[in-house]
Each structure stands twice: as C-alpha cells, then as structure tokens.
PDB file of C-alpha atoms in Angstrom:
ATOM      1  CA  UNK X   1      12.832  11.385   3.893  1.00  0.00           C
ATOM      2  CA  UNK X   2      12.505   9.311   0.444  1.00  0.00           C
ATOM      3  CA  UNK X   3      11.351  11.933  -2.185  1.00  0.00           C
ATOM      4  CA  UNK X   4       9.850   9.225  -4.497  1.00  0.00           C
ATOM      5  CA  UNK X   5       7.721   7.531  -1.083  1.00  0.00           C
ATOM      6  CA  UNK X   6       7.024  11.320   0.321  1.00  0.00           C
ATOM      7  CA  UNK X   7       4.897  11.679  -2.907  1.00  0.00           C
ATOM      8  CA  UNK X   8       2.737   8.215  -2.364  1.00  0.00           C
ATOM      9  CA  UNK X   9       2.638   9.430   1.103  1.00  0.00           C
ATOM     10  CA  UNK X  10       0.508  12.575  -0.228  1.00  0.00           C
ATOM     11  CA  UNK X  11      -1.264  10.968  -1.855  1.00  0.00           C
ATOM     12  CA  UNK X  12      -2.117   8.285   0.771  1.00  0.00           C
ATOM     13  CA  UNK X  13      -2.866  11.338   2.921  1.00  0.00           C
ATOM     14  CA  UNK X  14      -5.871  12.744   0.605  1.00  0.00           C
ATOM     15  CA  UNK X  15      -7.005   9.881   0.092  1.00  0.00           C
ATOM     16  CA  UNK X  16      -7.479   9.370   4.067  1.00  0.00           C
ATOM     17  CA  UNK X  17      -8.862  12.917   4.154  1.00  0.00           C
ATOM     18  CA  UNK X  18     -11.097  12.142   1.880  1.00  0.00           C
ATOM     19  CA  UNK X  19     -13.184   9.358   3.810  1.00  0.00           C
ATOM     20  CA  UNK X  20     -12.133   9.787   7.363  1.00  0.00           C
ATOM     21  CA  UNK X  21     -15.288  10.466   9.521  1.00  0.00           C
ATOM     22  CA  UNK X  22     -12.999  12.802  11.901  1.00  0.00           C
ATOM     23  CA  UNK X  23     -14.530  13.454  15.651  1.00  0.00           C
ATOM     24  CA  UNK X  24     -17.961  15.391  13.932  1.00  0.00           C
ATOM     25  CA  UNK X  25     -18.375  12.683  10.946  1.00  0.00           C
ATOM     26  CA  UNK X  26     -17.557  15.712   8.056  1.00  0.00           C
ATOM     27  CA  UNK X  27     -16.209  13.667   4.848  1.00  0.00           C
ATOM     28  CA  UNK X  28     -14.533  15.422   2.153  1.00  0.00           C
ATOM     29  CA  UNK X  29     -14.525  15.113  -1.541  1.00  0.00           C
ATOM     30  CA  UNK X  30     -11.308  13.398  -3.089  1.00  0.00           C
ATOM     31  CA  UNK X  31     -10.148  15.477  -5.763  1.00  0.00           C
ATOM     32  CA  UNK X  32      -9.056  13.493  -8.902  1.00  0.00           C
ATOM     33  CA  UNK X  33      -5.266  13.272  -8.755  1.00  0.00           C
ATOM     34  CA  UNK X  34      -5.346  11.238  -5.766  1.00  0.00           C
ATOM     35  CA  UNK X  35      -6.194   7.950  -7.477  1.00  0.00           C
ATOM     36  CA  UNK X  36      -3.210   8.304 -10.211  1.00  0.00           C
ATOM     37  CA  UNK X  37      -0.577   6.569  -7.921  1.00  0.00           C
ATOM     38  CA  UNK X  38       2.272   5.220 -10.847  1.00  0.00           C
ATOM     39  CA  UNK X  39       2.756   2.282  -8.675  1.00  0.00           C
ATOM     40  CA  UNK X  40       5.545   1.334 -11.090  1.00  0.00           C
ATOM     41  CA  UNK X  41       7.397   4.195 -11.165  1.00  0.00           C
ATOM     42  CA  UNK X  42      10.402   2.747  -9.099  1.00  0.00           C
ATOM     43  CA  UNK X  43      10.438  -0.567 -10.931  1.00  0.00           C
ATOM     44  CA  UNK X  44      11.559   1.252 -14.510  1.00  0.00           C
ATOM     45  CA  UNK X  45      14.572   0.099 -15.692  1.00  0.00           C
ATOM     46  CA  UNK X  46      15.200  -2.287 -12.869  1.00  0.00           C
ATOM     47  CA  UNK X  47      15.278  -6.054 -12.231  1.00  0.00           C
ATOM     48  CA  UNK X  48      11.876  -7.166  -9.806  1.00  0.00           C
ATOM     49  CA  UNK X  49      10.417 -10.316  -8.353  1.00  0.00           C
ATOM     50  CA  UNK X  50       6.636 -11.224  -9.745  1.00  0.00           C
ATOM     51  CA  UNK X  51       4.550 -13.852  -8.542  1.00  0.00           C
ATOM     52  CA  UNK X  52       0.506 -14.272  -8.958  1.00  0.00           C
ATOM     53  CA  UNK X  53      -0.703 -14.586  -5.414  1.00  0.00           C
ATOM     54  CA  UNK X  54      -3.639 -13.324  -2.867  1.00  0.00           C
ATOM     55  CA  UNK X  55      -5.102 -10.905  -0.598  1.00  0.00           C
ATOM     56  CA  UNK X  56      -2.910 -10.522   2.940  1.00  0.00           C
ATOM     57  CA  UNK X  57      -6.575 -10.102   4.453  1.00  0.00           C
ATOM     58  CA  UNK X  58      -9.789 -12.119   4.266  1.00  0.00           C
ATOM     59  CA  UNK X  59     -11.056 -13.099   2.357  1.00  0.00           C
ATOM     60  CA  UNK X  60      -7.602 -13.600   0.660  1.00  0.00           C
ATOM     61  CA  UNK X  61      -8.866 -14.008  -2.768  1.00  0.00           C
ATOM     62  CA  UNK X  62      -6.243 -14.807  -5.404  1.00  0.00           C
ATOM     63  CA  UNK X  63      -6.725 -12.096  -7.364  1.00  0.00           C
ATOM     64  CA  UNK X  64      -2.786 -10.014  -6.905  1.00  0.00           C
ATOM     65  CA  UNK X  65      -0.114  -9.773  -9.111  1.00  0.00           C
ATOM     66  CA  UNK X  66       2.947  -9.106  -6.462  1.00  0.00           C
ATOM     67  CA  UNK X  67       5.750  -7.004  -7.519  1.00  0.00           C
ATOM     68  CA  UNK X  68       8.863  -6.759  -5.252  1.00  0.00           C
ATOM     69  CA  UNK X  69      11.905  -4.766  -6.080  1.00  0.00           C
ATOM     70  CA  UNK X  70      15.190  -6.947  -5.715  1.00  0.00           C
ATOM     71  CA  UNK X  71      16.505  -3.090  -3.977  1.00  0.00           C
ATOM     72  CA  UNK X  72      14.128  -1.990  -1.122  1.00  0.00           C
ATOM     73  CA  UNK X  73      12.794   1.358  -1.218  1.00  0.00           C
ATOM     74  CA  UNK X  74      14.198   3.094   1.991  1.00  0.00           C
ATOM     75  CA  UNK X  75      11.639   5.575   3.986  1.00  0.00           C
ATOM     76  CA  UNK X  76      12.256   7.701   7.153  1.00  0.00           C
ATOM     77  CA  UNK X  77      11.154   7.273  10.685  1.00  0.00           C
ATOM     78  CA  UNK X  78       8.955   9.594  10.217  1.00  0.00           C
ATOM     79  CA  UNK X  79       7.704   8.462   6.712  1.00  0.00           C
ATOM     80  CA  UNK X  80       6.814   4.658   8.665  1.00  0.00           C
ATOM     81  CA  UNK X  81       4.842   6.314  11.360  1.00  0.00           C
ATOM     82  CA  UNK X  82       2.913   8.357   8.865  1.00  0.00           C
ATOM     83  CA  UNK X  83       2.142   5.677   6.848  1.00  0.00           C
ATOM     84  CA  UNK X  84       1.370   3.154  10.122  1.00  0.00           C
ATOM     85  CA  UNK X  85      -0.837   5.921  11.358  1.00  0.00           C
ATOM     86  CA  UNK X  86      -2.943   6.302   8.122  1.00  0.00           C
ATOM     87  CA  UNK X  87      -2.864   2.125   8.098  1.00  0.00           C
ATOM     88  CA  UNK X  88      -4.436   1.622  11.823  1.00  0.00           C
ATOM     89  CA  UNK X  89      -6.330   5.122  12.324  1.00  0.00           C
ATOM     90  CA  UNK X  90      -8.701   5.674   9.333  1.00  0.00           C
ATOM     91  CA  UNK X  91     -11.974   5.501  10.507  1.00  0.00           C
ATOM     92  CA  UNK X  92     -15.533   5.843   8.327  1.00  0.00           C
ATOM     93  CA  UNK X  93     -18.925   6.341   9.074  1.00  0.00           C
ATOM     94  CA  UNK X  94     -20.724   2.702   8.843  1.00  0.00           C
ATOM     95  CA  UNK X  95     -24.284   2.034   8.281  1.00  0.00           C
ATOM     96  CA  UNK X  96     -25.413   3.553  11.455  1.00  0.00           C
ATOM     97  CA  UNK X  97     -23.500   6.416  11.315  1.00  0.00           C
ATOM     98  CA  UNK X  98     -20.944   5.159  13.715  1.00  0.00           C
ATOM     99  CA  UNK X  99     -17.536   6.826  13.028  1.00  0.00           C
ATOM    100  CA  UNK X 100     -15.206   3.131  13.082  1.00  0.00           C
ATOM    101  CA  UNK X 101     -11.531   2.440  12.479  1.00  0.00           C
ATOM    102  CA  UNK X 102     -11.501   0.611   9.229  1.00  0.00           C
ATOM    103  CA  UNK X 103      -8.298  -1.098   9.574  1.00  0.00           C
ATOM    104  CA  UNK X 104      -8.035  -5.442   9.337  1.00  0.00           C
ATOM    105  CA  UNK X 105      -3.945  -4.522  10.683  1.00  0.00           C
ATOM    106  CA  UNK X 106      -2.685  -5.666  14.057  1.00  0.00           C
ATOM    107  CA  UNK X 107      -2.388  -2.641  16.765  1.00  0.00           C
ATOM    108  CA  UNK X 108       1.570  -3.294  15.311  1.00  0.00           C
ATOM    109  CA  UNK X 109      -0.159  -2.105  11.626  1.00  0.00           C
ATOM    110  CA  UNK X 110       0.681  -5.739   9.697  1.00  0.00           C
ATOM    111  CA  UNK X 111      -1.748  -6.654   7.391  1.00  0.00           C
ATOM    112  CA  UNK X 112       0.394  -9.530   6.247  1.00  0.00           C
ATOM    113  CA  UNK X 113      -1.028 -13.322   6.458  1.00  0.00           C
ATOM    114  CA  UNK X 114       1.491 -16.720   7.873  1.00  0.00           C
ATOM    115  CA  UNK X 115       3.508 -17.324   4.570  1.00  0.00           C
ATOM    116  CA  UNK X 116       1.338 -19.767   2.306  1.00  0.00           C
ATOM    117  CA  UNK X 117       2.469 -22.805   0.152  1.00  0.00           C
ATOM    118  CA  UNK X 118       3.577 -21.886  -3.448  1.00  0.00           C
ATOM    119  CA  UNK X 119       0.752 -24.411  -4.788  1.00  0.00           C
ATOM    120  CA  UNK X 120       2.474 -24.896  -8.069  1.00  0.00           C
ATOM    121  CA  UNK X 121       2.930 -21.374  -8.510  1.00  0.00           C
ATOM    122  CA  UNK X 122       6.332 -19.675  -9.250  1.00  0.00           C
ATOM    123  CA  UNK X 123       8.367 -16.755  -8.443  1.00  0.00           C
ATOM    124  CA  UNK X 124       9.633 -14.793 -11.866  1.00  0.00           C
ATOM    125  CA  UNK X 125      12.610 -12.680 -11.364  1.00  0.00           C
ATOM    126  CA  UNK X 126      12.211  -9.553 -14.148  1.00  0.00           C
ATOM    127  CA  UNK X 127      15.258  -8.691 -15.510  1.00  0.00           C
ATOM    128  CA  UNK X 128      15.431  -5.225 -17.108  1.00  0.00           C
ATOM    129  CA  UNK X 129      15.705  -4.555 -20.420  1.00  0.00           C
ATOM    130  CA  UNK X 130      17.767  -1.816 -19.976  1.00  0.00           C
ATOM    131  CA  UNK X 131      19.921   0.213 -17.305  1.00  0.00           C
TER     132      UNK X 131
END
C-alpha cells in the first residue's frame, strides 16, 4: 500500500460514509476533517505538468486547473479496487427517496472524456524551485 494515497483513501471513505443511502437510506454526518484533502502535498518540491482545461463529465465546463506529476503516484491492488468501488458504488437518496448510484463512470469506473483539441491552450511543465 502507498502511505501518502492510503490517507486520501480515508478520507475518500468518510466522505462516502457520509452520503451513502446504504440498504435502509440512514445518512451520516461528515465530520470536518474530511474536506481538508492537501491535494498538493505530493507535488512539493517536485517538477509537474499544468494545463487549464475541463470537466471529464458533462457538462465539461472549463473550469479545472490540471496538475499531473511528471512521477506517478504508485497504489496497491487493493488501494485501486477501493478507490473503483467508492467511484461506481456510492449511491444517495434522490428526490423521491430512491437510494441511486451516483456515479457518471463506466461499469470499468473511467470518468475520463475522448482526448480534446488543445484550442490554443498550452501545457506548462513546473519546474521546482528546490529539491
């Protein structure tokens, strides 16, 4: 297991517990830790791709800053079937009270779009500063 994805992993996992109907439509209250995710925690002191882009799901909106390590971040088996589970198995109550999957992945768990023209955009490579 990756220590530094096991702890977005928690995370991920509270946050699922925390709206997912279940089989008797309980909900739970998120507590407030959940939602402080340092998203750029791995990118300190390293060199990353940026590029201004969209949503992978409709209504695509261009409204994302993409940030790619130039070193993936390596997970576990088990760490990609966790993660694919919470992705294509999180289901809410709707309107009706209908407890629905709320997933816009594929049954493989992509959410990802065809690859789309640059438009005149470009793709920054971040150098650190330091090492």
């Amino acid at each position: 297991d990756n220590p530094t994805f096991e702890r977005y992993l928690k995370k991920w996992q509270l946050a699922r517990a925390a709206v997912d109907c279940g089989c008797d439509g309980e909900t739970f209250t998120v507590s407030p830790d959940v939602a402080e995710i340092d998203v750029y925690e791995n990118m300190r002191g390293k060199d990353f791709y940026h590029y201004d882009g969209g949503l992978t799901t409709p209504p695509c909106t261009q409204v994302v800053w993409w940030n790619f390590n130039t070193e993936p971040l390596l997970i576990s088996i088990r760490q990609f079937q966790v993660m694919t589970d919470i992705i294509l198995n999180t289901r809410v109550l709707d309107k009706d009270g209908n407890c629905n999957k709320i997933t816009v992945a594929s049954k493989g768990g992509s959410t990802s779009r065809p690859t789309q023209p640059l438009n005149g955009r470009t793709i920054d490579k971040i150098c650190a500063l330091s090492r």
